[in-house]
Amino acid sequence: MDRIWQKAYDKARKLVEKMSITEKVNLTTGTGWGSGPCIGNTGSVPRLGIPELCLQDGPNGVRFTDFVTHFPSGLAVGSTFNKGLTYLRGKALGREHSKKGVHIMLGPTVGPIGLKAAGGRNWEGFGTDPYLQGVLGAATVEGIQDEGVISCVRHLVGNEQEHFRQVGEWDDEGWDKLRRSLSANIGDRAMHEVYLWPFADTIRAGAGSIMCAYNQLNNTYACENSYLLNYLLKEELGFQGFVVSDWGAQHTGVYSALAGLDMTMPGELFDDWLSGKSLWGPLLTRAVYNQTIPQSRLNDMAIRILAPFLAVEACFLPTDDDLPNFSSWTHHTFGQQYPYQHYGPIKQQNWHVDARSKFSDDIALNIAREAIVLLKNDGHNLPIAKADGIRRILVAGAGAGPDPKGFKCKDQRCVEGTLTSGWGSAAVTNPYVVTPFEAIAEKAREQGMVVDYTSDVWEFENVDELSDYADMAIVVVGASSGEGYIEVDGNFGDRNNLSLWNNGDELICHIAEGCRKTVVVVNSVGPVNIEKWIEMDNVVAVLYAAPLGQFAGQAIADVLFGDANPSGKLPFTLARKKSHYVPIITDISERDDPQDNFDRDIYLDYRFFDKHNIRPRYEFGYGLSYTNFVLCDLKIVEVCPPSEYLPYPEEYLPVYNTCEDDVCDPEDALFPHEDFAPVPGFIYPYLYNDNIRSLEEDECFEYPKGYNPDQPASPPLAGGGLGGNPALWDVLYEVSAEVKNDGKYKGGYVAQLYIELPSTLLPSPPKILRGFDKVFLEPGESKRVTFEILHRDLCIWDTLSQQWIIQTGTYTLYVSSSSRKVELSGEIDIGC
Ligand code: BGC
């Protein structure tokens, strides 16, 4: 992989050597909100055949267009614990983005990681564990990029809540005094072991781009945090691609450039859309001409932006034949060239290209099925069978039917129907939705059952009567959340509480009063409080489903009727009390400068519950099946003897990014000709006048303290390769166990490997996920599950020596079907 980047850099450098300063600046700066078909568009370099690059959300499908698949959310993917399927979803996503002409896909999301149960965007990512996020994030990146589309991994780092992520967004509820975005204050150990961990995996997988977050990190904005971008990301993790700002997350021009930002999107300052004013664009041009920003830094930005296209397997730069065939700003087929600006001649805007395929459908449906987690099945009432006397079915709950406002609700802010995703930039326009009622009714009819549906969630007279009549009632409830720019029913992105929406609790209690076999399907963006009814005798079965995309109802019905055997596992802990979760900060503090101290340190989710011996309702990794599995015969084989410290890295990344001949003709900085008519709001790299002069030798710009324009000559010990020191990925042990399907249904089993590290130097959580393997077995069949334990899997981050260290002592390994249910255990002794 390192070699691939080296070659890509060589090619990119040759191109950049031919560019003028304004051409390079054009690659770094968005043309402005709405100034181009995509959610973000760079300038072009027509002289060298490089078109405007198109950046488009997002992680669950192509945003702001039609005829695309709405895939299950990241959280659903996390619930499958299935690496192979995750890779295929990445491929399907990449293929659809490519068919729409997108060059850079904004996803996957591995931050937020889910520190706060009510965090608005947790459903975009793969679950509340760095290992899970890392493995599935990397598989997604590989899938996307194997289709020739560059993946942009977001959001670096600490965007664990939506409240106060951006100043301009919070003008309600007395929050208008907010001066700076919330500061996520993260300690060095948690940064390495939790928050950066998944980013390291995606970098190793070759991610071409990373999006820096809106929030501040330790009181410096993430997109101008030199320690984060220059040091941790580019030096320690050896990231070779480009860093793009979240939309409007750039706050300074020179400082962000020197701090390691490579591309600013959408071009202007936050909420200054259409102003045409940018912190870069012409200002970056000027800063390079007057040497405030070294030209080598601009070259580095341009090379980093082009190199990813040459590093992925397709290995070509987009050309004029690969342009977007849709517009994010209108759904009409024809419209003005710049629909958002209402400017320009009438042109075709949307070709309505059908990007879907059987491949996409299969992946989307399989993931939706595999994501469903069976939490409770007392008396084995599921799967539904006529043989068990089920002839009269009632379906209820807002989540079971269509939303009265339709399936295509802008950025999925409508929450009164089947939940296909949360809201915000990761939402996709549904091509259609198979609702639970539709799919359940079809199956029930096929079996000669009678079936009814009520969407009434407030008036119970009729509901009570229907429940009393039904042999089985299926209640679909849920909760939604999303991005901070949209407020839904008083929820500003983050959820205000963990209660069920649309009167879910009361509805379940009413129905369970009347119907002895009540099945609850919780379809939500994360943990919800189920304490009011989970122990009711008549609530015989409960399913949890993260947002499942367009096939939500189909997958739910397949599991209910046994056409699919549930194999999903909870990607977070379902607590008994809200107080066991980290709260959202909703107070901007007296200084109007909210501080979010990540006091949980490395004790994220189940690690915290385990440490304090708190009994969860359902633990991380939990999930039942219709069949029964047994595990035996644990084997631990040493592949390579572990060493306490990492070897010094042999090679160094990043490679040097200097260009031979910098072209800097002052004429290039000016608008091409005097009667050039700029498009309103469009950001050009040019200056209006020719007052460009070079600084005299003795009036050089003083760089910020610690900034060194020269590339570092030697790597830090933790660095030296993609994702960090290459030895971190050495396989030290192979662990395996035998799984047997001992029941009567075919089914999938997720074997999980947790490790308890010794506390020789520093205490660690009782158990840390370090492997998972999913197998599918026919009744009576056995297979071996295998796990590779890498050097990094046994490490702690030592903040004093700034190293990954394998402590001496005993490591206990647990192979289990959840983070609490241990089937097998063994030990490794290191160095004592
Ligand atoms: C979100 C990003 C998204 C961008 C462009 C921002 O508000 O935080 O995740 O990629 O908008 O839509």
Short mmCIF file of C-alpha atoms in Angstrom, two decimals, residues 574-784:
data_model
loop_
_atom_site.label_atom_id
_atom_site.label_comp_id
_atom_site.label_asym_id
_atom_site.label_seq_id
_atom_site.Cartn_x
_atom_site.Cartn_y
_atom_site.Cartn_z
CA LEU A 574 -28.95 -1.08 26.34
CA ALA A 575 -28.97 0.29 29.89
CA ARG A 576 -31.60 0.10 32.57
CA LYS A 577 -31.11 3.71 33.57
CA LYS A 578 -30.49 6.82 31.53
CA SER A 579 -28.03 7.96 34.19
CA HIS A 580 -25.64 5.22 33.11
CA TYR A 581 -25.08 7.01 29.82
CA VAL A 582 -23.05 10.16 29.19
CA PRO A 583 -25.40 13.15 28.87
CA ILE A 584 -25.53 15.71 26.06
CA ILE A 585 -24.20 19.11 27.10
CA THR A 586 -26.99 21.61 26.53
CA ASP A 587 -25.68 24.48 28.61
CA ILE A 588 -23.31 26.88 26.91
CA SER A 589 -21.65 27.78 30.24
CA GLU A 590 -21.04 31.24 31.61
CA ARG A 591 -18.24 31.89 29.16
CA ASP A 592 -20.52 31.04 26.24
CA ASP A 593 -17.81 28.59 25.36
CA PRO A 594 -19.09 25.07 26.16
CA GLN A 595 -16.55 22.55 27.34
CA ASP A 596 -17.14 18.84 26.97
CA ASN A 597 -14.67 16.93 29.09
CA PHE A 598 -14.55 13.33 27.98
CA ASP A 599 -14.36 12.03 31.54
CA ARG A 600 -15.16 8.47 30.56
CA ASP A 601 -11.63 8.32 29.19
CA ILE A 602 -11.20 4.86 27.58
CA TYR A 603 -14.24 3.44 29.39
CA LEU A 604 -16.66 3.69 26.52
CA ASP A 605 -20.02 1.88 26.64
CA TYR A 606 -19.68 -1.74 27.91
CA ARG A 607 -16.21 -1.01 29.25
CA PHE A 608 -17.83 1.39 31.73
CA PHE A 609 -20.63 -1.00 32.70
CA ASP A 610 -18.13 -3.80 33.21
CA LYS A 611 -15.74 -1.66 35.23
CA HIS A 612 -18.45 -0.52 37.63
CA ASN A 613 -20.26 -3.81 37.59
CA ILE A 614 -23.49 -2.24 36.39
CA ARG A 615 -26.09 -4.67 35.14
CA PRO A 616 -27.29 -3.55 31.72
CA ARG A 617 -30.68 -4.53 30.36
CA TYR A 618 -28.94 -6.03 27.32
CA GLU A 619 -25.20 -5.89 26.91
CA PHE A 620 -23.07 -4.93 23.95
CA GLY A 621 -22.79 -7.85 21.53
CA TYR A 622 -26.02 -9.47 22.75
CA GLY A 623 -28.52 -11.08 20.41
CA LEU A 624 -30.52 -14.32 20.29
CA SER A 625 -31.25 -16.71 17.46
CA TYR A 626 -34.06 -19.15 16.62
CA THR A 627 -31.48 -21.90 16.76
CA ASN A 628 -28.93 -22.90 19.34
CA PHE A 629 -25.15 -22.75 19.08
CA VAL A 630 -22.44 -24.36 21.16
CA LEU A 631 -18.79 -23.40 21.24
CA CYS A 632 -15.86 -25.63 22.12
CA ASP A 633 -12.22 -26.39 21.50
CA LEU A 634 -10.45 -23.06 21.98
CA LYS A 635 -7.00 -22.96 20.39
CA ILE A 636 -4.43 -20.23 20.88
CA VAL A 637 -1.38 -20.39 18.62
CA GLU A 638 1.55 -18.01 18.85
CA VAL A 639 2.46 -16.78 15.38
CA CYS A 640 5.19 -14.33 16.27
CA PRO A 641 6.64 -13.69 19.73
CA PRO A 642 5.37 -10.40 21.17
CA SER A 643 7.79 -7.62 22.03
CA GLU A 644 7.09 -5.02 24.66
CA TYR A 645 8.03 -2.10 22.41
CA LEU A 646 7.53 -1.49 18.74
CA PRO A 647 10.54 -1.74 16.46
CA TYR A 648 11.68 1.53 14.98
CA PRO A 649 9.80 1.95 11.70
CA GLU A 650 11.92 1.19 8.69
CA GLU A 651 10.41 3.44 6.11
CA TYR A 652 8.97 6.82 6.36
CA LEU A 653 5.72 8.27 5.17
CA PRO A 654 4.73 10.82 4.11
CA VAL A 655 6.98 11.17 1.13
CA TYR A 656 8.38 14.56 0.28
CA ASN A 657 5.98 16.72 -1.58
CA THR A 658 8.12 19.40 -3.12
CA CYS A 659 7.84 20.32 -6.75
CA GLU A 660 10.79 21.06 -8.92
CA ASP A 661 9.78 24.24 -10.69
CA ASP A 662 7.16 26.34 -9.07
CA VAL A 663 5.30 28.39 -11.61
CA CYS A 664 4.41 31.73 -10.18
CA ASP A 665 3.79 34.26 -12.83
CA PRO A 666 1.94 37.15 -11.13
CA GLU A 667 -0.25 37.46 -14.24
CA ASP A 668 -1.80 34.08 -13.38
CA ALA A 669 -3.25 35.50 -10.20
CA LEU A 670 -5.56 37.87 -12.04
CA PHE A 671 -8.97 37.25 -13.57
CA PRO A 672 -8.37 35.87 -17.09
CA HIS A 673 -9.62 39.01 -18.84
CA GLU A 674 -11.18 42.30 -17.88
CA ASP A 675 -14.73 41.57 -19.04
CA PHE A 676 -14.87 38.23 -17.20
CA ALA A 677 -18.42 37.96 -15.77
CA PRO A 678 -18.31 36.13 -12.45
CA VAL A 679 -21.24 33.91 -11.47
CA PRO A 680 -22.87 35.33 -8.33
CA GLY A 681 -21.56 33.61 -5.24
CA PHE A 682 -19.00 31.58 -7.20
CA ILE A 683 -15.57 31.47 -5.59
CA TYR A 684 -12.68 32.00 -7.99
CA PRO A 685 -9.01 31.80 -7.10
CA TYR A 686 -8.20 35.10 -8.81
CA LEU A 687 -7.31 38.50 -7.48
CA TYR A 688 -8.92 41.63 -8.82
CA ASN A 689 -5.85 43.80 -9.09
CA ASP A 690 -2.18 43.38 -9.59
CA ASN A 691 -0.94 44.63 -6.26
CA ILE A 692 1.04 41.49 -5.70
CA ARG A 693 4.52 41.87 -4.47
CA SER A 694 6.96 39.47 -2.95
CA LEU A 695 8.14 40.02 0.59
CA GLU A 696 11.67 41.21 1.04
CA GLU A 697 14.03 38.63 2.55
CA ASP A 698 13.93 40.26 5.97
CA GLU A 699 10.15 40.64 6.22
CA CYS A 700 9.28 36.98 6.18
CA PHE A 701 6.02 35.87 7.75
CA GLU A 702 6.46 34.49 11.21
CA TYR A 703 5.00 31.01 11.41
CA PRO A 704 3.04 29.97 14.47
CA LYS A 705 5.16 28.58 17.29
CA GLY A 706 6.10 25.02 16.56
CA TYR A 707 5.32 25.23 12.84
CA ASN A 708 8.09 23.99 10.64
CA PRO A 709 7.65 24.39 6.89
CA ASP A 710 10.07 21.51 6.31
CA GLN A 711 8.78 17.98 6.24
CA PRO A 712 9.90 15.98 9.30
CA ALA A 713 12.90 13.85 8.46
CA SER A 714 12.23 10.91 10.72
CA PRO A 715 9.01 9.31 11.90
CA PRO A 716 7.84 9.12 15.48
CA LEU A 717 8.10 5.63 16.94
CA ALA A 718 4.34 5.19 16.73
CA GLY A 719 4.34 6.22 13.07
CA GLY A 720 6.13 5.34 9.89
CA GLY A 721 3.37 3.68 7.90
CA LEU A 722 -0.26 3.98 6.93
CA GLY A 723 -2.25 3.98 10.16
CA GLY A 724 0.92 4.07 12.29
CA ASN A 725 3.94 1.90 12.84
CA PRO A 726 3.59 -1.05 10.41
CA ALA A 727 4.53 -3.51 13.18
CA LEU A 728 1.28 -2.64 14.94
CA TRP A 729 -0.41 -4.84 12.34
CA ASP A 730 1.84 -7.86 12.86
CA VAL A 731 -0.17 -10.96 13.71
CA LEU A 732 1.04 -12.25 17.08
CA TYR A 733 -1.52 -14.95 17.84
CA GLU A 734 -4.18 -16.91 16.05
CA VAL A 735 -7.18 -17.91 18.11
CA SER A 736 -9.88 -20.28 16.94
CA ALA A 737 -12.83 -22.24 18.28
CA GLU A 738 -15.39 -24.69 17.00
CA VAL A 739 -19.02 -23.57 16.67
CA LYS A 740 -21.82 -26.05 16.24
CA ASN A 741 -25.42 -25.37 15.31
CA ASP A 742 -27.20 -27.50 17.85
CA GLY A 743 -30.73 -26.39 17.06
CA LYS A 744 -33.22 -26.97 14.29
CA TYR A 745 -32.92 -23.83 12.16
CA LYS A 746 -30.17 -22.74 9.84
CA GLY A 747 -28.58 -19.60 11.30
CA GLY A 748 -25.71 -17.15 11.67
CA TYR A 749 -23.50 -16.91 14.73
CA VAL A 750 -21.19 -14.06 15.67
CA ALA A 751 -18.28 -15.28 17.75
CA GLN A 752 -16.71 -12.41 19.67
CA LEU A 753 -13.22 -12.22 21.11
CA TYR A 754 -12.66 -10.00 24.14
CA ILE A 755 -9.34 -9.51 25.87
CA GLU A 756 -8.60 -8.53 29.42
CA LEU A 757 -5.23 -6.79 29.48
CA PRO A 758 -2.97 -6.97 32.52
CA SER A 759 -2.65 -3.82 34.61
CA THR A 760 1.11 -3.90 35.04
CA LEU A 761 1.60 -0.29 33.94
CA LEU A 762 -1.89 1.10 33.61
CA PRO A 763 -5.37 -0.20 34.44
CA SER A 764 -7.55 -1.14 31.48
CA PRO A 765 -11.22 -2.11 31.03
CA PRO A 766 -12.18 -5.62 32.15
CA LYS A 767 -12.85 -6.60 28.54
CA ILE A 768 -12.04 -5.07 25.18
CA LEU A 769 -13.43 -6.33 21.87
CA ARG A 770 -10.54 -7.54 19.73
CA GLY A 771 -12.12 -9.83 17.18
CA PHE A 772 -15.36 -11.09 15.70
CA ASP A 773 -16.19 -13.69 13.13
CA LYS A 774 -19.59 -14.57 11.73
CA VAL A 775 -20.42 -18.01 10.41
CA PHE A 776 -23.59 -19.52 8.95
CA LEU A 777 -24.46 -23.09 9.83
CA GLU A 778 -27.07 -25.64 8.86
CA PRO A 779 -28.61 -27.62 11.75
CA GLY A 780 -25.99 -30.05 13.05
CA GLU A 781 -23.16 -28.37 11.12
CA SER A 782 -19.88 -27.17 12.71
CA LYS A 783 -17.27 -24.65 11.58
CA ARG A 784 -14.18 -23.04 13.09
#
